[in-house]
Tab-separated table of C-alpha atoms and ligand atoms in Angstrom:
chain	number	residue	atom	x	y	z
A	21	MET	CA	0.048	0.426	-0.218
A	22	LEU	CA	1.582	3.481	-0.631
A	23	THR	CA	1.774	5.465	2.459
A	24	ASN	CA	3.550	8.933	3.544
A	25	TYR	CA	5.812	9.038	6.209
A	26	VAL	CA	6.956	12.486	7.341
A	27	TYR	CA	10.220	13.820	8.569
A	28	LYS	CA	11.643	17.268	9.764
A	29	LEU	CA	14.893	17.760	7.419
A	30	ARG	CA	17.496	19.656	9.001
A	31	PRO	CA	19.676	21.172	6.361
A	32	ASN	CA	22.835	23.380	6.842
A	33	GLN	CA	22.835	27.003	6.009
A	34	THR	CA	23.907	26.739	2.731
A	35	GLN	CA	21.139	23.545	2.097
A	36	ASP	CA	18.518	25.992	3.856
A	37	LEU	CA	19.510	29.157	1.536
A	38	LYS	CA	19.825	26.284	-1.409
A	39	ILE	CA	16.299	25.367	-1.163
A	40	SER	CA	14.492	28.215	-0.254
A	41	ASN	CA	15.867	29.945	-3.884
A	42	TRP	CA	14.227	26.469	-5.231
A	43	VAL	CA	10.934	27.479	-4.213
A	44	ASP	CA	11.346	30.979	-5.331
A	45	MET	CA	12.819	30.397	-8.921
A	46	LEU	CA	9.661	26.973	-8.996
A	47	ARG	CA	7.026	29.948	-7.855
A	48	SER	CA	8.075	31.740	-10.709
A	49	HIS	CA	8.016	29.113	-13.223
A	50	TYR	CA	4.703	28.277	-12.062
A	51	ASN	CA	3.492	31.611	-12.725
A	52	TRP	CA	5.031	31.346	-16.026
A	53	CYS	CA	3.690	28.834	-17.632
A	54	LEU	CA	0.384	30.031	-16.100
A	55	ASN	CA	0.476	32.814	-17.500
A	56	ASP	CA	1.768	31.026	-21.132
A	57	ARG	CA	-0.796	28.981	-21.414
A	58	ILE	CA	-3.612	31.612	-20.515
A	59	ILE	CA	-1.777	33.571	-23.350
A	60	GLN	CA	-1.888	30.963	-25.790
A	61	TYR	CA	-5.444	30.361	-24.719
A	62	ASN	CA	-6.554	33.717	-25.899
A	63	GLN	CA	-4.336	33.841	-29.097
A	64	GLN	CA	-6.230	30.828	-30.549
A	65	PHE	CA	-9.497	33.421	-30.484
A	66	VAL	CA	-7.178	35.652	-32.552
A	67	GLN	CA	-8.450	35.734	-36.594
A	68	GLY	CA	-7.118	36.666	-39.245
A	69	ASP	CA	-3.256	38.259	-38.627
A	70	TYR	CA	-0.781	37.511	-36.059
A	71	SER	CA	-1.365	39.984	-33.372
A	72	ASP	CA	0.809	39.542	-29.517
A	73	LEU	CA	-1.915	40.476	-27.568
A	74	ARG	CA	0.440	42.122	-24.533
A	75	ASN	CA	1.830	45.185	-26.960
A	76	GLN	CA	-1.203	44.394	-29.163
A	77	VAL	CA	0.897	44.912	-32.417
A	78	GLU	CA	1.055	43.267	-36.027
A	79	ALA	CA	3.228	40.403	-35.946
A	80	CYS	CA	4.386	38.188	-38.849
A	81	PRO	CA	4.412	34.537	-37.780
A	82	LEU	CA	8.411	34.859	-37.207
A	83	THR	CA	8.256	36.818	-34.484
A	84	CYS	CA	4.340	36.553	-33.074
A	85	PHE	CA	4.443	35.220	-29.505
A	86	VAL	CA	2.846	31.752	-31.042
A	87	SER	CA	5.407	30.006	-32.608
A	88	LYS	CA	8.041	31.611	-29.859
A	89	ASN	CA	6.663	30.411	-26.252
A	90	GLY	CA	6.441	27.078	-25.025
A	91	ALA	CA	2.679	26.290	-24.740
A	92	THR	CA	2.652	27.050	-28.198
A	93	GLY	CA	6.011	24.469	-29.466
A	94	ASN	CA	4.768	21.582	-31.582
A	95	PRO	CA	1.149	20.092	-31.319
A	96	TRP	CA	1.894	16.714	-32.464
A	97	LYS	CA	3.995	13.922	-30.408
A	98	ASP	CA	6.173	12.341	-32.745
A	99	GLY	CA	5.003	8.914	-34.627
A	100	LYS	CA	4.437	6.731	-32.020
A	101	VAL	CA	1.966	3.880	-33.751
A	102	ASP	CA	0.436	1.898	-32.753
A	103	PHE	CA	-1.061	-1.515	-33.909
A	104	GLU	CA	-3.064	-0.731	-36.338
A	105	GLY	CA	-0.199	1.921	-38.280
A	106	LYS	CA	-2.350	4.386	-36.924
A	107	LEU	CA	-0.664	7.032	-34.701
A	108	LYS	CA	-1.356	6.843	-30.814
A	109	ASN	CA	-2.751	10.101	-28.965
A	110	PRO	CA	-1.150	12.030	-31.599
A	111	ARG	CA	-1.567	15.353	-29.323
A	112	ARG	CA	0.685	16.921	-27.186
A	113	THR	CA	-1.237	18.220	-24.212
A	114	ALA	CA	0.237	21.731	-23.081
A	115	GLY	CA	2.126	19.872	-20.206
A	116	ASP	CA	4.013	17.737	-22.636
A	117	ILE	CA	4.510	21.033	-24.589
A	118	GLN	CA	6.057	22.999	-21.655
A	119	ILE	CA	8.319	19.741	-20.565
A	120	THR	CA	9.955	19.167	-23.043
A	121	SER	CA	10.399	22.945	-24.321
A	122	LEU	CA	12.364	23.191	-20.053
A	123	PRO	CA	15.943	22.446	-21.792
A	124	LYS	CA	15.020	25.181	-23.729
A	125	LEU	CA	14.026	27.627	-21.108
A	126	LYS	CA	17.258	26.454	-19.555
A	127	ILE	CA	18.762	28.297	-22.075
A	128	ALA	CA	17.279	31.241	-21.618
A	129	ARG	CA	17.140	31.380	-17.755
A	130	PRO	CA	20.508	29.344	-16.689
A	131	TRP	CA	19.388	29.924	-13.436
A	132	TYR	CA	17.641	26.566	-13.710
A	133	SER	CA	19.620	24.454	-14.678
A	134	GLY	CA	20.948	24.773	-10.481
A	135	SER	CA	18.283	22.669	-9.514
A	136	ASP	CA	17.211	18.857	-11.043
A	137	SER	CA	15.704	18.989	-13.884
A	138	THR	CA	12.420	16.172	-12.289
A	139	VAL	CA	11.252	19.306	-9.556
A	140	LEU	CA	11.014	20.783	-12.390
A	141	GLN	CA	9.015	18.084	-14.231
A	142	GLN	CA	6.907	17.662	-11.552
A	143	ASN	CA	5.963	21.276	-11.361
A	144	VAL	CA	4.321	21.460	-14.554
A	145	LYS	CA	2.677	17.854	-13.031
A	146	ARG	CA	1.438	20.156	-10.651
A	147	LEU	CA	0.304	23.220	-12.757
A	148	ASP	CA	-1.723	20.384	-15.326
A	149	THR	CA	-3.695	18.954	-12.115
A	150	ALA	CA	-4.846	22.386	-11.037
A	151	TYR	CA	-6.289	22.058	-14.208
A	152	ARG	CA	-7.632	18.899	-14.505
A	153	ASN	CA	-9.067	20.367	-11.071
A	154	PHE	CA	-10.624	22.981	-12.899
A	155	PHE	CA	-11.577	20.656	-15.553
A	156	GLU	CA	-13.747	19.252	-13.109
A	157	GLY	CA	-15.520	22.034	-12.279
A	158	ARG	CA	-13.251	23.870	-9.327
A	159	GLY	CA	-12.030	26.941	-9.896
A	160	PHE	CA	-9.418	28.588	-11.938
A	161	PRO	CA	-5.499	27.697	-11.241
A	162	GLN	CA	-4.191	30.771	-8.960
A	163	PHE	CA	-1.167	32.530	-9.760
A	164	LYS	CA	0.993	31.830	-6.626
A	165	ASN	CA	2.016	34.167	-4.119
A	166	ARG	CA	4.759	33.408	-0.806
A	167	SER	CA	2.300	32.117	1.661
A	168	ASN	CA	0.577	29.533	-1.297
A	169	PHE	CA	4.004	27.780	-2.111
A	170	THR	CA	5.565	25.713	-0.533
A	171	SER	CA	7.322	23.447	-1.742
A	172	PHE	CA	8.665	21.158	-4.508
A	173	THR	CA	8.794	17.070	-5.863
A	174	PHE	CA	11.554	15.089	-6.203
A	175	VAL	CA	10.923	11.918	-8.384
A	176	MET	CA	13.958	9.898	-8.903
A	177	GLY	CA	17.563	9.750	-7.359
A	178	ILE	CA	16.478	9.982	-3.565
A	179	LYS	CA	18.653	7.787	-0.969
A	180	ILE	CA	17.766	7.084	2.624
A	181	GLN	CA	21.085	6.058	4.814
A	182	GLY	CA	20.344	6.437	8.283
A	183	ASN	CA	19.593	9.963	9.501
A	184	LYS	CA	20.589	11.403	6.505
A	185	ILE	CA	18.536	11.531	3.275
A	186	TYR	CA	20.356	12.155	-0.513
A	187	LEU	CA	17.884	14.629	-2.793
A	188	PRO	CA	19.739	14.964	-5.411
A	189	LYS	CA	21.070	18.529	-6.479
A	190	VAL	CA	21.341	19.493	-2.979
A	191	GLY	CA	22.977	16.752	-1.117
A	192	TRP	CA	22.906	15.214	1.718
A	193	MET	CA	21.120	16.069	3.929
A	194	ARG	CA	20.146	15.208	7.799
A	195	PHE	CA	16.437	14.594	9.097
A	196	TYR	CA	14.800	13.059	12.146
A	197	ASN	CA	14.883	9.886	11.440
A	198	SER	CA	11.514	9.795	14.430
A	199	ARG	CA	9.752	6.950	12.597
A	200	SER	CA	11.704	3.947	11.081
A	201	ILE	CA	11.072	3.203	7.030
A	202	PRO	CA	9.294	0.397	6.065
A	203	ALA	CA	12.420	-1.892	4.022
A	204	LYS	CA	11.417	-2.465	0.338
A	205	ASP	CA	9.574	-6.416	0.566
A	206	SER	CA	10.981	-6.423	4.166
A	207	ARG	CA	9.263	-10.361	4.512
A	208	THR	CA	9.644	-11.941	1.746
A	209	LEU	CA	13.868	-10.993	1.370
A	210	LEU	CA	13.946	-12.081	4.789
A	211	GLY	CA	11.531	-14.031	5.960
A	212	ARG	CA	11.925	-12.400	8.966
A	213	GLU	CA	8.956	-10.011	10.882
A	214	PRO	CA	9.645	-6.534	10.764
A	215	SER	CA	10.926	-5.888	14.002
A	216	TRP	CA	14.484	-7.225	13.505
A	217	PHE	CA	14.872	-5.871	9.830
A	218	GLN	CA	14.281	-2.619	11.253
A	219	TRP	CA	16.827	-2.903	14.189
A	220	LEU	CA	18.609	-3.343	10.973
A	221	TYR	CA	17.886	-1.036	9.058
A	222	ASN	CA	18.133	1.253	11.744
A	223	LEU	CA	22.172	0.485	12.225
A	224	SER	CA	21.776	1.473	8.536
A	225	VAL	CA	23.123	-2.084	7.891
A	226	ILE	CA	21.379	-2.193	4.950
A	227	PRO	CA	20.605	0.676	2.582
A	228	HIS	CA	21.128	-0.993	-0.424
A	229	LEU	CA	17.593	-1.617	0.364
A	230	PHE	CA	16.195	1.313	-0.737
A	231	GLU	CA	16.106	0.207	-4.648
A	232	LYS	CA	15.013	2.278	-7.351
A	233	GLY	CA	11.281	2.595	-7.592
A	234	TYR	CA	10.983	2.176	-3.916
A	235	ILE	CA	10.252	5.240	-2.602
A	236	LYS	CA	7.659	6.808	-5.036
A	237	ALA	CA	7.922	10.226	-4.584
A	238	CYS	CA	9.449	12.864	-2.413
A	239	ALA	CA	7.887	16.477	-0.941
A	240	VAL	CA	9.778	18.921	0.351
A	241	ARG	CA	8.053	21.491	2.177
A	242	LYS	CA	8.436	24.592	4.047
A	243	ARG	CA	6.646	24.892	7.586
A	244	GLN	CA	6.667	27.474	10.132
A	245	ASN	CA	9.307	26.184	12.095
A	246	GLY	CA	11.238	24.794	8.808
A	247	TRP	CA	12.056	22.459	6.207
A	248	TYR	CA	9.671	18.791	6.291
A	249	VAL	CA	10.226	15.968	3.959
A	250	SER	CA	7.933	13.638	2.960
A	251	LEU	CA	8.357	10.108	1.209
A	252	ARG	CA	5.765	8.385	-0.953
A	253	ILE	CA	6.461	4.930	-0.159
A	254	GLU	CA	4.937	1.770	-1.371
A	255	ASP	CA	4.506	-0.327	1.934
A	256	LYS	CA	4.905	-3.946	1.316
A	257	SER	CA	4.343	-4.813	4.823
A	258	VAL	CA	0.691	-3.151	4.667
A	259	PRO	CA	-0.838	-5.325	1.795
A	260	ASP	CA	-3.796	-4.109	-0.563
A	261	TYR	CA	-6.801	-5.258	1.496
A	262	LYS	CA	-9.797	-6.311	-0.309
A	263	ALA	CA	-12.786	-4.490	0.982
A	264	LYS	CA	-16.139	-6.147	1.049
A	265	SER	CA	-18.346	-6.323	-0.667
A	266	LEU	CA	-21.761	-4.362	-0.156
A	267	GLN	CA	-23.666	-8.108	-0.054
A	268	ASP	CA	-20.887	-9.002	2.940
A	269	VAL	CA	-21.863	-5.676	4.942
A	270	VAL	CA	-24.387	-6.286	7.649
A	271	LYS	CA	-23.278	-4.220	10.935
A	272	VAL	CA	-22.786	-0.466	9.673
A	273	ILE	CA	-22.170	2.033	12.120
A	274	GLY	CA	-23.547	6.168	11.397
A	275	CYS	CA	-21.666	8.707	12.763
A	276	ASP	CA	-23.028	12.198	13.416
A	277	LEU	CA	-20.533	15.035	12.522
A	278	GLY	CA	-21.141	18.003	15.453
A	279	ILE	CA	-19.084	20.905	17.024
A	280	THR	CA	-20.279	20.526	20.373
A	281	LYS	CA	-19.820	16.969	20.114
A	282	LEU	CA	-16.935	16.263	17.317
A	283	VAL	CA	-18.650	12.581	16.525
A	284	HIS	CA	-22.146	11.174	17.629
A	285	LEU	CA	-22.058	7.706	17.030
A	286	SER	CA	-25.230	5.408	16.663
A	287	ASP	CA	-23.720	2.631	18.862
A	288	GLY	CA	-24.469	5.569	21.300
A	289	TYR	CA	-20.512	6.941	22.101
A	290	GLN	CA	-19.676	10.274	21.327
A	291	ILE	CA	-15.969	11.852	21.008
A	292	GLU	CA	-15.194	14.999	22.711
A	293	ASN	CA	-14.878	18.162	20.311
A	294	PRO	CA	-11.578	19.999	21.809
A	295	LYS	CA	-11.682	22.996	19.700
A	296	PHE	CA	-8.051	23.822	18.865
A	297	SER	CA	-8.577	27.632	17.848
A	298	THR	CA	-11.571	27.806	19.169
A	299	ASN	CA	-11.476	27.519	22.607
A	300	LYS	CA	-11.316	30.447	25.056
A	301	LYS	CA	-8.057	30.659	25.824
A	302	VAL	CA	-6.472	30.064	22.180
A	303	LYS	CA	-8.785	32.508	20.911
A	304	ARG	CA	-7.184	35.214	23.470
A	305	THR	CA	-3.676	34.597	22.874
A	306	LEU	CA	-4.075	34.156	18.994
A	307	LYS	CA	-5.898	37.753	19.580
A	308	ILE	CA	-3.059	39.197	21.635
A	309	ARG	CA	-0.510	37.745	19.406
A	310	GLN	CA	-2.228	39.250	16.347
A	311	ARG	CA	-2.871	42.758	18.139
A	312	ARG	CA	0.784	42.854	18.624
A	313	VAL	CA	2.022	42.152	15.733
A	314	SER	CA	-1.041	45.467	13.790
A	315	ARG	CA	0.673	47.381	16.458
A	316	GLN	CA	4.315	46.628	14.678
A	317	VAL	CA	5.434	49.542	11.923
A	318	LYS	CA	5.154	47.697	8.546
A	319	GLY	CA	7.402	46.362	7.145
A	320	SER	CA	10.061	46.139	9.657
A	321	LYS	CA	12.064	43.308	11.477
A	322	ASN	CA	10.360	42.899	14.461
A	323	ARG	CA	6.931	42.809	12.840
A	324	LYS	CA	8.013	40.189	10.782
A	325	LYS	CA	9.417	38.229	14.531
A	326	THR	CA	6.751	38.767	15.602
A	327	ALA	CA	4.382	37.409	12.865
A	328	LYS	CA	5.768	34.167	12.965
A	329	LYS	CA	5.290	33.518	16.652
A	330	VAL	CA	1.340	33.971	15.376
A	331	GLY	CA	2.465	31.304	12.724
A	332	LEU	CA	3.809	29.331	15.097
A	333	LEU	CA	0.847	29.201	17.018
A	334	HIS	CA	-0.889	28.525	14.044
A	335	GLN	CA	1.060	25.854	13.339
A	336	LYS	CA	0.920	24.064	16.881
A	337	ILE	CA	-3.028	24.402	16.635
A	338	SER	CA	-3.212	21.894	13.203
A	339	ASN	CA	-0.541	20.080	14.741
A	340	ARG	CA	-3.028	19.413	17.503
A	341	ARG	CA	-5.924	19.081	14.838
A	342	GLN	CA	-4.323	16.826	13.324
A	343	ALA	CA	-2.911	13.811	16.177
A	344	TYR	CA	-6.277	14.444	17.621
A	345	GLN	CA	-8.597	13.833	14.072
A	346	TRP	CA	-5.764	10.385	13.740
A	347	LYS	CA	-7.591	9.257	17.532
A	348	VAL	CA	-10.723	9.760	16.504
A	349	ALA	CA	-10.688	8.255	13.429
A	350	HIS	CA	-8.817	5.081	14.373
A	351	LYS	CA	-11.296	4.432	17.540
A	352	ILE	CA	-14.039	4.829	14.657
A	353	VAL	CA	-12.727	2.191	11.914
A	354	GLU	CA	-11.226	-0.106	14.691
A	355	ARG	CA	-14.852	-0.860	15.539
A	356	ASN	CA	-16.038	-4.288	15.021
A	357	ILE	CA	-18.063	-2.962	11.718
A	358	ASP	CA	-18.010	-4.087	8.183
A	359	ALA	CA	-19.006	-0.156	6.439
A	360	ILE	CA	-19.509	2.927	8.400
A	361	ALA	CA	-22.029	5.810	6.954
A	362	LEU	CA	-20.985	9.358	6.834
A	363	GLU	CA	-23.257	12.363	5.886
A	364	ASP	CA	-21.670	13.431	2.692
A	365	LEU	CA	-21.531	16.989	3.434
A	366	HIS	CA	-20.995	20.274	1.509
A	367	ILE	CA	-18.953	22.093	3.853
A	368	SER	CA	-17.670	25.225	1.506
A	369	GLY	CA	-21.318	25.848	1.364
A	370	MET	CA	-21.486	26.050	4.857
A	371	LEU	CA	-18.915	28.022	4.630
A	372	ARG	CA	-20.519	30.373	2.687
A	373	ARG	CA	-21.161	33.854	3.782
A	374	CYS	CA	-24.614	35.766	4.825
A	375	ARG	CA	-26.101	37.353	1.127
A	376	VAL	CA	-25.349	41.362	1.570
A	377	LYS	CA	-28.969	42.945	1.867
A	378	ILE	CA	-29.251	46.729	1.308
A	379	GLU	CA	-31.785	49.470	1.822
A	380	GLU	CA	-33.852	50.053	-1.308
A	381	LYS	CA	-33.786	53.314	-0.822
A	382	THR	CA	-30.736	54.973	0.359
A	383	GLY	CA	-28.658	52.326	-0.945
A	384	ARG	CA	-27.072	51.482	2.624
A	385	PHE	CA	-26.470	48.212	3.818
A	386	LEU	CA	-28.111	46.184	6.604
A	387	LYS	CA	-27.529	44.201	9.169
A	388	ASN	CA	-27.758	40.594	7.242
A	389	GLY	CA	-26.777	38.684	10.295
A	390	GLN	CA	-22.878	37.901	9.078
A	391	SER	CA	-20.961	39.125	11.651
A	392	ARG	CA	-22.912	36.364	14.326
A	393	LYS	CA	-22.110	33.955	11.247
A	394	LYS	CA	-18.239	33.973	11.255
A	395	GLY	CA	-18.826	32.764	14.975
A	396	LEU	CA	-20.552	29.194	13.417
A	397	ASN	CA	-17.717	29.726	10.712
A	398	ARG	CA	-14.686	29.383	12.629
A	399	SER	CA	-15.991	27.111	14.868
A	400	ILE	CA	-16.973	24.916	11.583
A	401	SER	CA	-13.492	25.115	10.186
A	402	ASP	CA	-11.836	24.636	13.089
A	403	ALA	CA	-13.424	20.848	13.491
A	404	GLY	CA	-11.897	20.082	10.277
A	405	TRP	CA	-15.209	17.514	9.203
A	406	GLY	CA	-13.419	17.487	5.796
A	407	GLU	CA	-9.727	16.457	6.798
A	408	LEU	CA	-11.658	13.251	9.296
A	409	ILE	CA	-13.805	12.364	6.891
A	410	LEU	CA	-10.510	11.980	4.463
A	411	LYS	CA	-9.150	10.670	7.351
A	412	ILE	CA	-11.664	7.678	8.123
A	413	GLU	CA	-11.810	7.167	4.574
A	414	TYR	CA	-7.637	6.584	4.449
A	415	LEU	CA	-7.924	4.034	7.787
A	416	ALA	CA	-11.026	2.519	6.121
A	417	ALA	CA	-9.414	1.548	2.733
A	418	LYS	CA	-6.422	-0.075	4.724
A	419	GLN	CA	-8.436	-2.652	6.615
A	420	GLY	CA	-10.568	-3.759	4.089
A	421	LYS	CA	-13.900	-1.455	5.175
A	422	VAL	CA	-15.793	0.500	3.105
A	423	VAL	CA	-17.426	4.312	3.639
A	424	ILE	CA	-21.023	4.899	2.429
A	425	LYS	CA	-21.664	8.446	2.017
A	426	VAL	CA	-25.618	8.655	2.394
A	427	ASN	CA	-26.874	11.973	1.527
A	428	PRO	CA	-27.679	14.293	4.928
A	429	LYS	CA	-30.713	16.396	4.421
A	430	HIS	CA	-33.112	16.785	7.389
A	431	SER	CA	-31.377	13.426	9.575
A	432	SER	CA	-31.361	14.696	12.386
A	433	GLN	CA	-35.838	16.611	12.148
A	434	GLU	CA	-36.913	13.145	11.095
A	435	CYS	CA	-38.678	11.317	13.581
A	436	ARG	CA	-37.097	7.407	13.860
A	437	ASN	CA	-40.587	6.385	15.007
A	438	CYS	CA	-43.338	7.747	12.736
A	439	GLY	CA	-41.014	9.292	9.698
A	440	HIS	CA	-42.901	12.927	10.186
A	441	ILE	CA	-40.247	15.556	10.054
A	442	ASP	CA	-40.192	18.723	10.840
A	443	LYS	CA	-37.384	21.584	12.390
A	444	SER	CA	-40.220	22.065	15.716
A	445	ASN	CA	-38.847	18.838	16.463
A	446	ARG	CA	-35.838	19.267	17.449
A	447	ASP	CA	-34.731	21.728	20.503
A	448	GLY	CA	-31.035	21.616	20.835
A	449	GLU	CA	-29.663	18.499	22.134
A	450	LYS	CA	-33.391	16.662	22.538
A	451	PHE	CA	-35.730	15.441	19.902
A	452	ILE	CA	-39.371	14.927	20.633
A	453	CYS	CA	-41.243	14.211	17.277
A	454	VAL	CA	-44.407	17.069	17.346
A	455	GLU	CA	-46.207	13.890	16.474
A	456	CYS	CA	-46.079	10.772	18.145
A	457	GLY	CA	-44.314	12.269	21.342
A	458	TYR	CA	-41.381	9.821	20.175
A	459	HIS	CA	-38.583	10.879	22.248
A	460	GLU	CA	-34.413	10.424	22.448
A	461	HIS	CA	-30.763	12.836	22.036
A	462	ALA	CA	-31.135	14.523	18.562
A	463	ASP	CA	-28.078	13.759	17.903
A	464	ILE	CA	-27.199	9.941	18.190
A	465	GLY	CA	-30.693	9.827	16.253
A	466	ALA	CA	-29.100	11.422	13.455
A	467	ALA	CA	-26.968	9.086	13.072
A	468	LYS	CA	-28.818	6.094	13.506
A	469	THR	CA	-30.930	7.550	11.746
A	470	ILE	CA	-27.485	7.996	9.125
A	471	ARG	CA	-26.958	4.271	9.344
A	472	ASP	CA	-30.085	3.525	8.505
A	473	ARG	CA	-30.153	5.612	5.313
A	474	ALA	CA	-26.533	3.608	4.189
A	475	LEU	CA	-28.243	-0.270	5.522
A	476	LYS	CA	-31.308	1.333	3.106
A	477	MET	CA	-29.000	1.578	0.113
A	478	VAL	CA	-26.124	-1.351	0.876
A	479	ARG	CA	-29.935	-3.157	-0.001
A	480	GLY	CA	-30.067	-1.116	-2.972
A	481	ASP	CA	-33.822	0.044	-2.503
A	482	SER	CA	-32.404	3.823	-1.688
A	483	ALA	CA	-33.427	6.925	-4.025
A	484	LYS	CA	-30.132	8.178	-4.337
A	485	PRO	CA	-27.596	6.663	-4.001
A	486	GLY	CA	-24.498	8.052	-2.758
A	487	THR	CA	-21.102	7.714	-3.042
A	488	MET	CA	-19.451	4.725	-1.601
A	489	TYR	CA	-15.779	3.757	-1.319
A	490	LEU	CA	-15.083	-0.234	-2.020
A	491	ASP	CA	-11.401	-0.367	-1.895
A	492	ALA	CA	-8.599	1.355	-1.794
A	493	GLN	CA	-7.619	2.072	-5.476
A	494	LYS	CA	-10.834	4.515	-5.716
A	495	VAL	CA	-10.401	5.981	-2.646
A	496	SER	CA	-8.568	9.508	-3.700
A	497	PRO	CA	-5.374	9.985	-3.666
A	498	ARG	CA	-6.024	12.964	-1.790
A	499	SER	CA	-6.794	11.717	0.752
A	500	LYS	CA	-3.836	9.583	1.084
A	501	SER	CA	-1.378	12.178	0.252
A	502	LYS	CA	-2.329	14.249	3.243
A	503	CYS	CA	-3.403	11.675	5.442
A	504	GLY	CA	0.438	10.853	6.126
A	505	GLU	CA	0.852	14.681	6.426
A	506	PHE	CA	2.526	16.288	9.905
A	507	GLY	CA	0.540	13.534	12.040
A	508	ASN	CA	2.069	14.758	15.769
A	509	PRO	CA	0.979	12.348	18.314
A	510	SER	CA	0.124	13.908	20.969
A	511	HIS	CA	-0.682	12.274	24.528
A	512	ARG	CA	-4.009	12.912	24.993
A	513	ASP	CA	-6.133	10.700	25.178
A	514	ILE	CA	-9.746	10.929	23.427
A	515	LYS	CA	-12.180	11.583	25.913
A	516	THR	CA	-15.515	9.785	25.523
A	517	GLU	CA	-18.606	8.870	27.445
A	518	MET	CA	-21.920	7.632	26.749
A	519	SER	CA	-24.525	9.634	27.217
T	15	ZN	ZN1	-42.867	10.631	15.647
């Protein structure tokens, strides 16, 4: 199974400088490629005479921008002919063209040659991914700034020895070996348990076992407190479990995600929400540190230092949340069940701002409840449901369990006794049906409703089918990459209680 291992890097000063320069350079390359594609797209609509959109002057085919830039190079692949003698996928994508034009770009910009060529290629592929997301209905690729472009990826030439990692064109770099890396085919090679092998490995006796293709990718990322490396490894000690087929699903657990309690399970368990960034103490600290920044002179060194402190606090909060979510996800998935039923939430829709209200006569803005909604929005973001769902999906895929997503509509308003749906059925945590008087804990009831809906879907008599994740392959790659990252275990136990 593909797994991610994250380590903190210990670059020396030269390496630190080098990789920070790389990030800046790759960011400008990314933005250049994006701009290139946008211009190229616009040029295609220019009919008649050749023209350069940038300076709006007429151009001849030789001097025209179209024939010069990378994205509009030769649009056809060199004849790869398949069995029937036809050209196989002859058209080159914008990504292909930009990748093949990289050597030319390196000549034009000599400072690019200081970086590894696969890193530059991966950078173009990153833009490809952004475009693919766009074609699937998400937003148009953005130009990146310093805050949202902090990483780059190697796909070849990574070597590991003890607590040192070799990054091409950077050299050997130390890292905190906080977790031993599973070795390739540890069981089949030695016929022993990996623990024995890992003991050997930790002594770095057999580093040569990290053969080509074993480490699939290696992403280097800058965070507030330094550099991290995330290794994507094909871990043979974790087999690709076969998911249960839907016919075999008998026991299903329903999860209702909330804010006062993070998760309500259909078997009556409740999982506490520690509110990592919205509890009173953290909120106060954040406020004080943020205020300190805003009172300092813009562009001053002291302001940068204080801003860094705010960043570190944010990172700490996020680490805590990640660690807790892993524990919660384990707690849910490791139950004696075949499937987990989750709500199919549209979280970005829930975080949307209130519509603007304007007085018709005067054109003044009226109160629209946004200031009230702001607090709720923060609580929703703080709970991090989306991330939690990804982790549950990942762990479920690892254990061969099924995740069923159901439509959560009216799940906490519907009476489980008579099916009556009414807003007034619910009063805070209590649920009392106005029709038949049935009463129970509202959120646990909702979890049970979600479980029942999932069971209905399993038996195939649902009107609205949701999404089902049947095996590890179908879990989105995003969940895999997200899940392995930055899980920093804290030793606080998950508080669970019976209601
Ligand atoms: Zn009822």
